Tab-separated table of C-alpha atoms and ligand atoms in Angstrom:
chain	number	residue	atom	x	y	z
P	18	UNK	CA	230.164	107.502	21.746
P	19	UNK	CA	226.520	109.217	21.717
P	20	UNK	CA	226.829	112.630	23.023
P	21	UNK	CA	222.881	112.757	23.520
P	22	UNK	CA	221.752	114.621	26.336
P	23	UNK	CA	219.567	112.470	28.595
P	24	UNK	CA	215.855	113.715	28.868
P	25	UNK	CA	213.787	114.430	31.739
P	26	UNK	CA	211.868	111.077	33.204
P	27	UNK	CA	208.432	111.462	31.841
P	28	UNK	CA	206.335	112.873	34.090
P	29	UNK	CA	208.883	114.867	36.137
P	30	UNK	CA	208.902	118.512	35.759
P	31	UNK	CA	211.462	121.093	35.898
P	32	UNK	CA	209.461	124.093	37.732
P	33	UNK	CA	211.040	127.243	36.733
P	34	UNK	CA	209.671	130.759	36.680
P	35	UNK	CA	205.822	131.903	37.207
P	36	UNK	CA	205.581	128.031	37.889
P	37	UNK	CA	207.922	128.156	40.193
P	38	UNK	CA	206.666	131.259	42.078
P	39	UNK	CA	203.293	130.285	42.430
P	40	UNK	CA	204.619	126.827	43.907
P	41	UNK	CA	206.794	128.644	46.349
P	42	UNK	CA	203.021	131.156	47.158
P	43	UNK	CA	201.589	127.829	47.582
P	44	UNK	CA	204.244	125.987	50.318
P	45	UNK	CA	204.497	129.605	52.090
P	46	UNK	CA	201.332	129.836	52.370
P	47	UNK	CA	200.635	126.488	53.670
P	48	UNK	CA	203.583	126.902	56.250
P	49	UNK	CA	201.796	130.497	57.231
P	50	UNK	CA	198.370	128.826	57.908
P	51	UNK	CA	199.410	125.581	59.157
P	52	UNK	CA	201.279	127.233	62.066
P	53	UNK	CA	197.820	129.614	63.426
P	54	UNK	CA	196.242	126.380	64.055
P	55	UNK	CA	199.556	124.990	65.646
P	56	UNK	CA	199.973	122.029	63.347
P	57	UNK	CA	204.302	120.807	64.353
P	58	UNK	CA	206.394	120.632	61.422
P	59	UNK	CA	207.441	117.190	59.998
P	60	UNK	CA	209.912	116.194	57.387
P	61	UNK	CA	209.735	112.399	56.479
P	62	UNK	CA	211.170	109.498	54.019
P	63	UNK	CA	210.844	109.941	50.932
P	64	UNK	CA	211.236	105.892	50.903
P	65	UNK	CA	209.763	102.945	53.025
P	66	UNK	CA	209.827	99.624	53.172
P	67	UNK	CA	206.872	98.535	51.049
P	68	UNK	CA	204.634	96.801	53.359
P	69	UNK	CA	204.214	100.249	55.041
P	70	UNK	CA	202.133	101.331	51.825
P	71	UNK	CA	200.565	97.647	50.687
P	72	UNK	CA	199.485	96.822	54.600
P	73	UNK	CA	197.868	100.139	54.889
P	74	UNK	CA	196.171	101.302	51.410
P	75	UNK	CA	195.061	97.839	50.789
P	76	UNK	CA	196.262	95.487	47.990
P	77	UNK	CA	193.197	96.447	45.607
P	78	UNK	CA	193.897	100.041	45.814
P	79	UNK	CA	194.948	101.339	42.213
P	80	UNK	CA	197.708	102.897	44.139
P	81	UNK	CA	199.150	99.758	45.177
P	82	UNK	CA	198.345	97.370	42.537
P	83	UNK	CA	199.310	99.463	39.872
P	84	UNK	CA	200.845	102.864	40.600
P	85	UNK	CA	203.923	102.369	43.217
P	86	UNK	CA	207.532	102.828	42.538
P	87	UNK	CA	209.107	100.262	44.164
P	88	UNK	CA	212.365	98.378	43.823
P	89	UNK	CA	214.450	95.971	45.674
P	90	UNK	CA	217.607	97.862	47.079
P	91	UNK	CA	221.195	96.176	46.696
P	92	UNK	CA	220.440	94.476	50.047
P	93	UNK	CA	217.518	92.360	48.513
P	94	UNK	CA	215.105	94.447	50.660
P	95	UNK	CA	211.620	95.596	48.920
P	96	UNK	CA	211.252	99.663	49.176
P	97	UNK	CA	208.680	101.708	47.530
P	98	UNK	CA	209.152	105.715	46.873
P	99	UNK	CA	206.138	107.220	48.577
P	100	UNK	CA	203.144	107.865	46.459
P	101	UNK	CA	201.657	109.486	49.509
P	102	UNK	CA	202.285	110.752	53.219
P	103	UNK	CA	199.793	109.330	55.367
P	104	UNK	CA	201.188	105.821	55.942
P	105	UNK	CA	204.658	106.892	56.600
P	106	UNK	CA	203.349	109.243	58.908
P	107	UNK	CA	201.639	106.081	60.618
P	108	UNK	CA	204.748	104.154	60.456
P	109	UNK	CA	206.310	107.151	62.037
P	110	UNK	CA	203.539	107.214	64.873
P	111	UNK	CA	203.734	103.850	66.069
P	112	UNK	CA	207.723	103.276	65.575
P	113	UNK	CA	209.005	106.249	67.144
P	114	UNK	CA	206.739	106.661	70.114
P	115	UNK	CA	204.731	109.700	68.822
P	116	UNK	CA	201.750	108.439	70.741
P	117	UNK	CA	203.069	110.182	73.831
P	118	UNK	CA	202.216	113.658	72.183
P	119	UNK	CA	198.911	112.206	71.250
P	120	UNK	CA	196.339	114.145	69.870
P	121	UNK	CA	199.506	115.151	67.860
P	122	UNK	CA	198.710	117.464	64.980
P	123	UNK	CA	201.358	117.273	62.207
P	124	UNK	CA	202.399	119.018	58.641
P	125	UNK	CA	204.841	118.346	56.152
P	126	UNK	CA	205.267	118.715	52.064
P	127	UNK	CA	207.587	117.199	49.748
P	128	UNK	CA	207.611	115.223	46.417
P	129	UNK	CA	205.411	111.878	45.988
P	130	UNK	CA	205.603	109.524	43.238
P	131	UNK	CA	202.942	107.528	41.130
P	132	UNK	CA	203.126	105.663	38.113
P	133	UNK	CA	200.250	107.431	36.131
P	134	UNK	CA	199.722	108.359	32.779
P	135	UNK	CA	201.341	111.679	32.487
P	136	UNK	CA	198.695	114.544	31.843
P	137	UNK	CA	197.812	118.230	32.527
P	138	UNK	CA	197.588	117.894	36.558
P	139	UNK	CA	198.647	114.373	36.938
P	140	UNK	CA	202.501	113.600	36.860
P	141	UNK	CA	204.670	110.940	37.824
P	142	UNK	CA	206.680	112.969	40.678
P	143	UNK	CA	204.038	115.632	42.387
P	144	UNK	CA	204.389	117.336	45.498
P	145	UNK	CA	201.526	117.531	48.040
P	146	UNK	CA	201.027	119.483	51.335
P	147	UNK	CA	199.557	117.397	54.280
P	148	UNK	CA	198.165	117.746	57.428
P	149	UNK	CA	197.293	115.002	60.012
P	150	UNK	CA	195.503	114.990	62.906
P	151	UNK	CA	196.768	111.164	65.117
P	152	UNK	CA	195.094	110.065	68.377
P	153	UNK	CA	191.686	111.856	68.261
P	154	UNK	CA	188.762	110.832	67.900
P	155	UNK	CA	186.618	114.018	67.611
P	156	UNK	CA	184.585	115.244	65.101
P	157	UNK	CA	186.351	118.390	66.382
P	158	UNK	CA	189.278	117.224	65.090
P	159	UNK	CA	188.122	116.763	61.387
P	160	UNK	CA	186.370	120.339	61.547
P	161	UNK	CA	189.540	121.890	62.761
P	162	UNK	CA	191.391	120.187	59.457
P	163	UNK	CA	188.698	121.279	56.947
P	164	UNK	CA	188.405	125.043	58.356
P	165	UNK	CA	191.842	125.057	58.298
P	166	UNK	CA	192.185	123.779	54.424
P	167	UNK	CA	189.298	126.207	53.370
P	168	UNK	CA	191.285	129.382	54.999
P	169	UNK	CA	194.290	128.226	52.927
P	170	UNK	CA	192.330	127.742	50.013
P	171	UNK	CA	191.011	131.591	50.918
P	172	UNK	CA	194.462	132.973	51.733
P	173	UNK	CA	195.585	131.715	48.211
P	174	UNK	CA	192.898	133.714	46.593
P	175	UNK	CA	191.314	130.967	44.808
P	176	UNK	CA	188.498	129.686	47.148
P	177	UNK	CA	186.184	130.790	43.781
P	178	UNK	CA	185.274	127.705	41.833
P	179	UNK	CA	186.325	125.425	44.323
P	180	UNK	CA	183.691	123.473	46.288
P	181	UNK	CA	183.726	121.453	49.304
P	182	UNK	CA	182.358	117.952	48.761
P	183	UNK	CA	181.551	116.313	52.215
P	184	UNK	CA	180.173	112.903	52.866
P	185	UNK	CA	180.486	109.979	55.628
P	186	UNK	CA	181.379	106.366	55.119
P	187	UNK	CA	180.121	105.852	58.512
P	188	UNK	CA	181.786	103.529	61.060
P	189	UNK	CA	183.222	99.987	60.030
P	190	UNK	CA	179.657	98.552	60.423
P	191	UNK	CA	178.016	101.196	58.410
P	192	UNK	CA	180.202	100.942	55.713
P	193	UNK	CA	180.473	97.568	55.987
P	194	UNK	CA	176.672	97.226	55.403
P	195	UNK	CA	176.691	99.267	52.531
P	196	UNK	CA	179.425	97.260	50.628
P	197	UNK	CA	177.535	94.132	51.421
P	198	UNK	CA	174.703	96.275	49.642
P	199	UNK	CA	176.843	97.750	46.678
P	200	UNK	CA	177.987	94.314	45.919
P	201	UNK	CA	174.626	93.401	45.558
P	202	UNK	CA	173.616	95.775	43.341
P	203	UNK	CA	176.301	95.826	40.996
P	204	UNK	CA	176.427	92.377	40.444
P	205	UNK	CA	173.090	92.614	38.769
P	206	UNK	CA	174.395	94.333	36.554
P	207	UNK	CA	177.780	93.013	36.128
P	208	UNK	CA	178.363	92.588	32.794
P	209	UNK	CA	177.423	95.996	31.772
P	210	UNK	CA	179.807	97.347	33.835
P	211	UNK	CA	183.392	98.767	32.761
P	212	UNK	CA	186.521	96.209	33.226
P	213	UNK	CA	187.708	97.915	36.077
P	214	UNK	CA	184.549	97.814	37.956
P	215	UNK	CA	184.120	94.098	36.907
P	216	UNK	CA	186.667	93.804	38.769
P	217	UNK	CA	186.608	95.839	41.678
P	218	UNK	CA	183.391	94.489	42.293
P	219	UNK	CA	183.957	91.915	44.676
P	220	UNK	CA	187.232	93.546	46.129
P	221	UNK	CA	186.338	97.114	46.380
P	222	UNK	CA	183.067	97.562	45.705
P	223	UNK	CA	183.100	100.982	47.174
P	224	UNK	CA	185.939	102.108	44.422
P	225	UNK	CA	182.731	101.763	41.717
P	226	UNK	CA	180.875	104.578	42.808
P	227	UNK	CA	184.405	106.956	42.075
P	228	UNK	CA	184.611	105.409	38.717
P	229	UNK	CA	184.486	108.181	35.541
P	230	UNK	CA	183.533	105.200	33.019
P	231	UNK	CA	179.842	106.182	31.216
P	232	UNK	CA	179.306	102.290	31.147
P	233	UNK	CA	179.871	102.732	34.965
P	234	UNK	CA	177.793	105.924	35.598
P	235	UNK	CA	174.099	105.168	33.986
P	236	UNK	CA	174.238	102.766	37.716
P	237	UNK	CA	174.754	105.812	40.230
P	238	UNK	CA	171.916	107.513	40.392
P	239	UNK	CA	170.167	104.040	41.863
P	240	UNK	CA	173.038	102.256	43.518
P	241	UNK	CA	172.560	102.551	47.533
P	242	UNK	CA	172.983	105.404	49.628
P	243	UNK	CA	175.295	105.550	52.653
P	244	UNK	CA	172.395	107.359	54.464
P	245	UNK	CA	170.203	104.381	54.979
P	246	UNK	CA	173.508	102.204	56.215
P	247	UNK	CA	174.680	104.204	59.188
P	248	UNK	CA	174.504	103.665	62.729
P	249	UNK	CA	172.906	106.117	64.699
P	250	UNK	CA	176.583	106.698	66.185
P	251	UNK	CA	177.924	107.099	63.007
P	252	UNK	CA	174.885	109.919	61.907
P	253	UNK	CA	175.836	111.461	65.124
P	254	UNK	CA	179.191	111.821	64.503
P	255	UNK	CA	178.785	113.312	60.691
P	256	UNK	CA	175.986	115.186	62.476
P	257	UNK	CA	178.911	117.121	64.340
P	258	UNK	CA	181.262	117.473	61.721
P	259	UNK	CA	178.609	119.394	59.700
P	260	UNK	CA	177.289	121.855	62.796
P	261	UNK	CA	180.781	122.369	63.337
P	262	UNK	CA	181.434	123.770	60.027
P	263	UNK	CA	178.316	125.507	60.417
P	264	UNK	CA	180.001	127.604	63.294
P	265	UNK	CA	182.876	128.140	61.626
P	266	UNK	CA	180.912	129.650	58.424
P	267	UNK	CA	182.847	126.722	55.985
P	268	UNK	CA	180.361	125.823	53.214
P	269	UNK	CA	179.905	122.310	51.578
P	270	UNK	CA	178.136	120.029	49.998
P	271	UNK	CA	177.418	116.705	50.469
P	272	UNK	CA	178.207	114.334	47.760
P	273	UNK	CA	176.742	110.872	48.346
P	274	UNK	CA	178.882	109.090	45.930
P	275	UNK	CA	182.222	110.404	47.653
P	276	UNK	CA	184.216	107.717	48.355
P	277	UNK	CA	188.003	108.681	48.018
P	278	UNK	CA	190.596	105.712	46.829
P	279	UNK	CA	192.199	104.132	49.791
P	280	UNK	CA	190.820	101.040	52.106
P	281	UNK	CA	191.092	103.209	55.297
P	282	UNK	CA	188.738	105.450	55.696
P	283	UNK	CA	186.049	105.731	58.187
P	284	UNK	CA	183.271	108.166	58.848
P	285	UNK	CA	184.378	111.604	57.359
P	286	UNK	CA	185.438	111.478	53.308
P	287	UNK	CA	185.581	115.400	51.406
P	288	UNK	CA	187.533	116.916	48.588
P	289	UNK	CA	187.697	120.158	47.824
P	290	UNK	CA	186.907	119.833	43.922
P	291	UNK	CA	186.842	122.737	40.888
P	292	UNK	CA	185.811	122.821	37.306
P	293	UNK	CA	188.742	125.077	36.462
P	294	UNK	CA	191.222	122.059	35.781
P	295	UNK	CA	189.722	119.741	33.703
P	296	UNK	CA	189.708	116.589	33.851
P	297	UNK	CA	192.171	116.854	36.992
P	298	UNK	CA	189.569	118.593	39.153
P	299	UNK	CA	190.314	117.274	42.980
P	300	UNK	CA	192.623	119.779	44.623
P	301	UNK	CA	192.869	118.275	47.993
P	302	UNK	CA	191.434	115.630	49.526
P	303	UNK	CA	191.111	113.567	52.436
P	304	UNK	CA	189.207	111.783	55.292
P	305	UNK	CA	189.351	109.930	58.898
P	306	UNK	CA	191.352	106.962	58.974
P	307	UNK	CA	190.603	105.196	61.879
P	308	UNK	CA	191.559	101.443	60.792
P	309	UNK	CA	194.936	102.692	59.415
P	310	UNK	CA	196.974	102.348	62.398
P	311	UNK	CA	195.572	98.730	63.088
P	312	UNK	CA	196.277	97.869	59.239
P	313	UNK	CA	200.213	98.593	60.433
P	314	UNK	CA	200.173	96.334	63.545
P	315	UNK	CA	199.313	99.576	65.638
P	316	UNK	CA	196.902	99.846	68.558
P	317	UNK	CA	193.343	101.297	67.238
P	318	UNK	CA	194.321	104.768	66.990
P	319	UNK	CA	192.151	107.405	65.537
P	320	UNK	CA	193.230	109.997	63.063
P	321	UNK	CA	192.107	112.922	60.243
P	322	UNK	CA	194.238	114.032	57.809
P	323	UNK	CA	193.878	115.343	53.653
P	324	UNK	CA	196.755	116.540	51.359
P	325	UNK	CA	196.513	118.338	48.237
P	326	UNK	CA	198.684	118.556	45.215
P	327	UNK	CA	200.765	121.885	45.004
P	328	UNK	CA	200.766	121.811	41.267
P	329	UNK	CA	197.140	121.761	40.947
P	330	UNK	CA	196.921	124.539	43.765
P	331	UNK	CA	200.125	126.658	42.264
P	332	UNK	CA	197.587	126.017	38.607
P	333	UNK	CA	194.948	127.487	40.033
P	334	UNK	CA	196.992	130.507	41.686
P	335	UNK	CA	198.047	131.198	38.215
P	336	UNK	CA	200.635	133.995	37.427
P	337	UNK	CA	201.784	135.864	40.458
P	338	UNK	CA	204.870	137.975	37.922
P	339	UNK	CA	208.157	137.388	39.028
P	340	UNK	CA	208.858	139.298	42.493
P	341	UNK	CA	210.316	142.530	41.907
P	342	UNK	CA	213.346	143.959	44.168
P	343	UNK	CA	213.480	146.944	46.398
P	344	UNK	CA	216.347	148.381	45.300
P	345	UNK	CA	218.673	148.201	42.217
P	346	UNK	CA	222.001	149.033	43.139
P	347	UNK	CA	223.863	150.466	39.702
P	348	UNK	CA	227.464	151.178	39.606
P	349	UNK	CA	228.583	153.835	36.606
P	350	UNK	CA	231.465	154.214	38.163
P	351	UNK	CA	234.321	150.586	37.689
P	352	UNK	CA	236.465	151.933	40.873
P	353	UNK	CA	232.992	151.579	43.008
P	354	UNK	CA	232.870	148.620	42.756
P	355	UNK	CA	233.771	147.281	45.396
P	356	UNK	CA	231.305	150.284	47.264
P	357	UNK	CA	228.774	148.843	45.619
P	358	UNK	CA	228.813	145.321	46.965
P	359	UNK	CA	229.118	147.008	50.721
P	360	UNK	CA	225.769	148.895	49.649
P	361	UNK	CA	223.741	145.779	48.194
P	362	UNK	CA	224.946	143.625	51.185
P	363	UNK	CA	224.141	146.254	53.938
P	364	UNK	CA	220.163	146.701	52.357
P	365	UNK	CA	219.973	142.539	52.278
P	366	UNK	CA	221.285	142.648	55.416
P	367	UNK	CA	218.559	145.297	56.791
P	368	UNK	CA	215.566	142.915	55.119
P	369	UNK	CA	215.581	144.719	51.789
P	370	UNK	CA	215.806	142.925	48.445
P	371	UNK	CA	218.444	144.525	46.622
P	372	UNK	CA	220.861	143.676	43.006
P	373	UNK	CA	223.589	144.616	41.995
P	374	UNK	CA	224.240	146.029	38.583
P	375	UNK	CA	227.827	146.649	38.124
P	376	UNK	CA	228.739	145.034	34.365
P	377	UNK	CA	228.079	145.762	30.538
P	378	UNK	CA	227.393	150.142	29.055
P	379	UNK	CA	226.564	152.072	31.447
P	380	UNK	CA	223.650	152.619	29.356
P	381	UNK	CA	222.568	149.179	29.388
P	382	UNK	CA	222.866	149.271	33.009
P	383	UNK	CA	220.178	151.761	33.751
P	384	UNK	CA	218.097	150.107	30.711
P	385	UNK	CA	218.508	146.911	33.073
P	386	UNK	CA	217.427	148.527	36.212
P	387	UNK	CA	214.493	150.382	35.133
P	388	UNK	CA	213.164	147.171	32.882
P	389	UNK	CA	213.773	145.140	36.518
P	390	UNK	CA	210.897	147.603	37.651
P	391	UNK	CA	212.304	147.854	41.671
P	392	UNK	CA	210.802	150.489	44.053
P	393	UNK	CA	214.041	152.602	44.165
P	394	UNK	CA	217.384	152.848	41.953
P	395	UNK	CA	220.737	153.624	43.980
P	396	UNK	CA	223.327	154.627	41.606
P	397	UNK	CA	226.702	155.283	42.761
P	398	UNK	CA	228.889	157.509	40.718
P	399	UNK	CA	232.036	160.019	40.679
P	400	UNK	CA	230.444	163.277	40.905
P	401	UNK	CA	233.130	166.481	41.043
P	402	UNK	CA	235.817	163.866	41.860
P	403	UNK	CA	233.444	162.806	44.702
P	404	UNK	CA	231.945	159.140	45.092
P	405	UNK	CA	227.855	160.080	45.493
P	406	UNK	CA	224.626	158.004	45.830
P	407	UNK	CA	222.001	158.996	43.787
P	408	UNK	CA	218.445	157.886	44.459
P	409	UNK	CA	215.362	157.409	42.230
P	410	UNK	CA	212.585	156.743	44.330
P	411	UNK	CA	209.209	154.959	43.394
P	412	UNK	CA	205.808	156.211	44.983
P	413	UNK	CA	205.463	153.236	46.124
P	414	UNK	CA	208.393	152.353	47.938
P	415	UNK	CA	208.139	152.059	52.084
P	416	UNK	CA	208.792	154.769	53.882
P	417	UNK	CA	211.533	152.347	56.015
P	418	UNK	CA	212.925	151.665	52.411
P	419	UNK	CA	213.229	155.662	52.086
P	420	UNK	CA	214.824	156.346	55.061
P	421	UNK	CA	217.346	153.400	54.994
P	422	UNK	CA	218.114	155.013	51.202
P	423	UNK	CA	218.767	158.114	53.500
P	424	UNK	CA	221.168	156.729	55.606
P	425	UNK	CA	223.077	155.049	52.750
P	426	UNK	CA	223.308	158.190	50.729
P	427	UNK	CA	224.558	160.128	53.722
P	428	UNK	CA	227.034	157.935	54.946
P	429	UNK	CA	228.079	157.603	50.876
P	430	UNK	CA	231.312	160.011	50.515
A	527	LIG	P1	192.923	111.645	41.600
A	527	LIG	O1	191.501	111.271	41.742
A	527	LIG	O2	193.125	112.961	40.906
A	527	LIG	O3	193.799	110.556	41.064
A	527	LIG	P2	193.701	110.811	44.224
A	527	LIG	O4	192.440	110.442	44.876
A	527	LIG	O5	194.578	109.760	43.668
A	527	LIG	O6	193.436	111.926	43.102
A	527	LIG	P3	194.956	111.605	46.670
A	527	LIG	O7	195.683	110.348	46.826
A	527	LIG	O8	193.804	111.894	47.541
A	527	LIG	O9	194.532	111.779	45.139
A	527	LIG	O10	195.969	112.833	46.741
A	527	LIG	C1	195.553	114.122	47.171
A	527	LIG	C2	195.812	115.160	46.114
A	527	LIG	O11	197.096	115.008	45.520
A	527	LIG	C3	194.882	115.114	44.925
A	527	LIG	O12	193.684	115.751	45.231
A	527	LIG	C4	195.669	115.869	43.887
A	527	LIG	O13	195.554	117.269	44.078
A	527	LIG	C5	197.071	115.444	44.178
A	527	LIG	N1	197.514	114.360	43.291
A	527	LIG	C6	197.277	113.038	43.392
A	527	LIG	N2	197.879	112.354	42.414
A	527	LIG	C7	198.532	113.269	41.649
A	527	LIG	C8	199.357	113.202	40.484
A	527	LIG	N3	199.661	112.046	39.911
A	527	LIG	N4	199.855	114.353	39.968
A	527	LIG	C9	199.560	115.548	40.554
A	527	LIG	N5	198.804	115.680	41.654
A	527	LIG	C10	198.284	114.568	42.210
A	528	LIG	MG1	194.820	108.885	41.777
């Protein structure tokens, strides 16, 4: 019998530590933000059936032909772990009867899963935030997403180096104009291409233009624009998106060859991109979905929504240090025990961080407390056959941290 510990799935991770604090900063943060612009908590699936990805994100996706999880459960039924929100959150929409709340404006995080090649940035189980915006049709409604991702982007401290890349597939005309147009172009030139845009040509032409391949990229500069393909609706629309962030003092630029991954988008298309991460440089992204809801069997329904990968963000936010407690509570004394756990519950239960020390020399004790760096030290000791509370205060402790160190000290006899 092998008495091997299993490994980790390959691209899973195990978040522990700084890692793991600056992915907590990043979900707080998120949840702080998403509620002062009054987006309503969701918590979805982490499995659907797998039409509810393949009907939506399009067969020639690489998402769908080559990157889902998906597996037929014991009752012969084809599911697919979700390698992204927006579909289920469709699903949801249109099985559930969320249109009555329509415009409904809607947040939620969790884990997503991809078969990728595992590399800095990119893993196999990630975890995004998302925000959606179902049931309006507003450019309003895709300035109120993007001024709301660049405030979060601010409130993490690491709007610096990250860009916002805007740009407009226009309506389904537009861009359906423009594919006619790409597929023209590129077929010229077909056999100079890269595989993958060989054969994405005639399928998803559109994908080409997001391709990294050099083969690919000496055609960019001189494939067609979007610009001379839209609709004077659809310039008017884009035309609103970008006064809006105007007013709302959100900077971007607009990147012609955006053209994000999935089938459904329509009119609006940005990511927020940085050089700081390599190869993996797209920290959130997203776009207006209009035909989505159709795709799913759905009355046309309009929507907005991005996500953004926590690990790239929490990456980017970089070491936070470990938080550091208010208060170490240190026994000296072994018969105080019991005092001491009354003390370190009573300042958790006032809001205070507190630990207890109460094991090991007394000397290592103290060594313990001051190396744990809190803003006070309570030590509790026999002093002249008295129990006493002894208090070493930092400067920069809170003056309600003080005074609740007051009370416990008096009230310790
Ligand atoms: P990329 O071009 O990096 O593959 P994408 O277009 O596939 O990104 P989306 O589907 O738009 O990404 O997902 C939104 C965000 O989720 C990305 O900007 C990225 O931050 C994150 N993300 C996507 N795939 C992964 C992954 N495999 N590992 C980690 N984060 C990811
Ligand atoms: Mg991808």
């Amino acid at each position: 019998m092998s008495t091997q510990t299993p490994q980790a799935i390959r691209g899973t991770q195990d978040i522990f530590g700084p890692d793991a604090e600056a992915f907590a900063f990043v979900v707080e943060t998120f949840e702080r933000v998403r509620k002062l612009y009054r987006f309503r908590r969701i918590e979805m699936p982490v499995f659907e059936k797998t039409a509810v990805f393949s009907r939506s994100l399009g067969e020639t996706t690489d998402v769908v032909s080559k990157e889902m999880y998906s597996f037929e459960d014991r009752g012969g039924e084809s599911l697919t772990l979700r390698p992204e929100f927006t579909a289920g959150i469709a699903r949801a929409y249109l099985t559930d009867g969320w249109q009555q709340y329509a415009p409904l404006k809607v947040a939620t995080h969790g884990p997503l899963f991809r078969y990728e090649r595992p590399q800095k940035g990119r893993y196999r189980q990630f975890h995004q935030i998302d925000a959606e915006v179902i049931g309006a049709g507003e450019p309003q409604a895709d300035v109120e997403l993007l001024v709301m991702a660049d405030q979060l982007l601010k409130e993490l401290g690491i709007q610096d180096g990250v860009t916002l890349q805007l740009n407009t597939l226009g309506d389904g005309a537009s861009r359906e104009a423009w594919r006619t147009a790409l597929i023209d172009y590129f077929r010229a030139v077909k056999g100079d291409l890269s595989e993958d845009s060989q054969d994405r040509l005639e399928r998803n032409p559109l994908r080409i233009l997001d391709s990294k391949d050099p083969r690919d990229k000496v055609f960019m500069a001189d494939a067609p624009k979007i610009d001379d393909f839209l609709s004077d609706e659809a310039q008017d629309f884009f035309a609103k998106v970008k006064s809006g962030l105007d007013a709302a003092g959100v900077k971007y630029d607009r990147s012609q060859s955006l053209v994000r991954g999935l089938d459904y988008y329509r009119h609006t298309a940005f990511e927020f991109v940085t050089d700081r991460l390599g190869a993996q440089g797209t920290v959130l992204g997203g776009g207006r979905y209009d035909g989505l809801m159709e795709a799913l069997g759905g009355a046309a329904t309009p929507a907005v929504g991005w996500a953004a990968g926590i690990e790239r963000l929490a990456m980017l936010v970089g070491d936070r240090g470990e938080p550091k407690a208010d208060v170490i509570v240190v026994v000296e004394d072994d018969t105080l025990l019991s005092r001491g756990i009354a003390q370190v519950s009573r300042l958790r239960r006032e809001g205070f961080s507190a630990e207890l020390l109460a094991s090991g020399s007394l000397r290592k004790r103290f060594d313990k407390a001051v190396k744990m760096g809190a803003s006070a030290i309570l030590a509790l000791a026999i002093r002249d056959g008295q129990p006493a509370a002894r208090r070493l205060v930092e400067e920069t402790a809170s003056s309600s941290l003080r005074e609740q160190l007051e009370a416990i000290a008096a009230d310790f006899k």
